[in-house]
Amino acid sequence: MIILDTGAVKALATGHKALNLLAGNMATTPGDQLRIPALSLMQAEADEEHLHRRVLAFSSVVVDPLDTMAAATVGTMIRDGYGSPDTCHALYCALPRAEFTGMSILLTEDERRYPPGVVTVDINSPGMLGFH
């Protein structure tokens, strides 16, 4: 599962080349989706009006809801000092879950926001941009 945090959502909305290519390519592969935590979309929209229109126009993008269990867990993470609501919801989405097999990858502009053990990829890293 590939998750976009607030910074990655903003980058996708502003035409980040690698993220736009990823979203376009995933649209042609059945079952592949980019997941955006609801609180990351909320924060990105709060920062820039109508951003959601550009992001949700990609058919490969889905919003991960803040359901009952997520709300309780994210609230605990915030209280325990793991970060802001949007950061904690992205972190929650990256944790292992029964409905998803395999490892989650969290795309971000700031890998330091997340604790060790979470697989993060800087959206501006050379590998993400197609350079090795």
Coordinates of C-alpha atoms in Angstrom, one line a residue:
M1 CA 0.0 0.0 0.0
I2 CA 1.3 3.5 -0.9
I3 CA 0.3 6.3 1.4
L4 CA 0.7 10.0 0.7
D5 CA 1.0 12.4 3.7
T6 CA 0.0 16.0 3.6
G7 CA 3.3 17.2 1.9
A8 CA 2.9 14.5 -0.7
V9 CA -0.7 15.4 -1.3
K10 CA 0.2 19.1 -1.8
A11 CA 3.0 18.0 -4.2
L12 CA 0.6 15.8 -6.2
A13 CA -1.8 18.7 -6.5
T14 CA 0.8 21.1 -7.8
G15 CA 2.1 18.7 -10.5
H16 CA 5.0 16.9 -8.9
K17 CA 6.4 15.0 -11.9
A18 CA 7.1 11.6 -10.1
L19 CA 3.9 11.6 -8.1
N20 CA 1.8 12.5 -11.2
L21 CA 3.4 9.7 -13.2
L22 CA 2.9 7.3 -10.3
A23 CA -0.8 8.2 -10.0
G24 CA -1.3 7.9 -13.7
N25 CA 0.5 4.5 -13.9
M26 CA -1.4 3.1 -10.9
A27 CA -4.7 4.0 -12.6
T28 CA -3.9 1.5 -15.3
T29 CA -3.2 -1.4 -12.9
P30 CA -6.3 -2.9 -11.3
G31 CA -6.2 -2.9 -7.5
D32 CA -3.4 -0.4 -7.2
Q33 CA -4.3 2.7 -5.3
L34 CA -2.6 5.7 -3.7
R35 CA -4.2 6.1 -0.2
I36 CA -4.5 9.6 1.3
P37 CA -5.4 9.7 5.0
A38 CA -8.5 11.8 5.5
L39 CA -6.7 14.1 7.9
S40 CA -3.9 14.7 5.4
L41 CA -6.4 15.7 2.8
M42 CA -8.1 17.9 5.4
Q43 CA -4.9 19.7 6.2
A44 CA -3.9 20.1 2.6
E45 CA -7.3 21.5 1.8
A46 CA -7.1 23.9 4.8
D47 CA -3.8 25.2 3.4
E48 CA -5.0 25.5 -0.2
E49 CA -8.6 26.0 -1.3
H50 CA -9.9 23.5 -3.9
L51 CA -6.7 21.4 -3.7
H52 CA -9.0 18.3 -3.3
R53 CA -10.3 18.7 -6.8
R54 CA -6.9 18.2 -8.4
V55 CA -5.9 15.3 -6.2
L56 CA -9.2 13.4 -6.3
A57 CA -9.4 13.7 -10.1
F58 CA -6.9 10.8 -10.3
S59 CA -8.8 7.5 -10.4
S60 CA -6.0 5.8 -8.5
V61 CA -6.4 8.0 -5.4
V62 CA -8.6 6.9 -2.5
V63 CA -9.2 8.5 0.9
D64 CA -8.5 6.4 3.9
P65 CA -11.4 7.3 6.3
L66 CA -11.0 8.2 10.0
D67 CA -13.3 5.5 11.3
T68 CA -13.9 4.7 15.0
M69 CA -10.8 2.6 15.5
A70 CA -8.6 5.1 13.6
A71 CA -9.9 8.0 15.5
A72 CA -9.1 6.4 18.9
T73 CA -5.7 5.3 17.8
V74 CA -4.8 8.6 16.1
G75 CA -6.0 10.4 19.2
T76 CA -3.7 8.3 21.4
M77 CA -0.7 8.9 19.0
I78 CA -1.3 12.7 19.2
R79 CA -1.5 12.6 23.0
D80 CA 1.7 10.5 23.1
G81 CA 3.6 13.0 21.1
Y82 CA 3.9 11.4 17.7
G83 CA 2.9 14.6 15.9
S84 CA 0.0 16.6 14.5
P85 CA -3.3 15.0 13.6
D86 CA -2.4 14.6 9.9
T87 CA 1.0 13.1 10.7
C88 CA -0.5 10.7 13.1
H89 CA -3.3 9.6 10.7
A90 CA -0.6 9.0 8.0
L91 CA 1.4 7.0 10.6
Y92 CA -1.8 5.0 11.5
C93 CA -2.4 4.2 7.8
A94 CA 1.2 2.9 7.5
L95 CA 0.8 0.4 10.4
P96 CA 0.1 -3.2 9.5
R97 CA -3.6 -4.0 9.0
A98 CA -5.6 -7.2 8.4
E99 CA -7.1 -5.9 5.1
F100 CA -3.8 -5.1 3.5
T101 CA -1.0 -7.6 2.9
G102 CA 2.6 -6.6 2.4
M103 CA 4.5 -3.5 3.5
S104 CA 3.2 0.0 3.4
I105 CA 5.3 2.8 1.9
L106 CA 4.7 6.3 3.2
L107 CA 5.5 9.0 0.7
T108 CA 6.5 12.3 2.3
E109 CA 8.5 15.5 2.0
D110 CA 10.0 15.0 5.5
E111 CA 11.0 11.6 6.5
R112 CA 12.0 12.9 10.0
R113 CA 8.4 13.3 11.0
Y114 CA 8.0 9.5 11.3
P115 CA 9.6 7.2 13.8
P116 CA 12.1 4.5 12.9
G117 CA 10.5 1.3 11.5
V118 CA 8.1 3.2 9.3
V119 CA 9.0 2.8 5.6
T120 CA 9.2 6.3 4.2
V121 CA 10.3 7.6 0.9
D122 CA 11.2 11.3 0.3
I123 CA 9.3 12.4 -2.7
N124 CA 12.2 14.5 -3.8
S125 CA 14.9 11.8 -3.4
P126 CA 16.8 10.9 -6.6
G127 CA 15.3 7.4 -6.7
M128 CA 11.8 8.8 -6.5
L129 CA 12.6 11.3 -9.3
G130 CA 13.9 8.5 -11.6
F131 CA 17.6 9.1 -11.0
H132 CA 19.9 6.5 -9.5

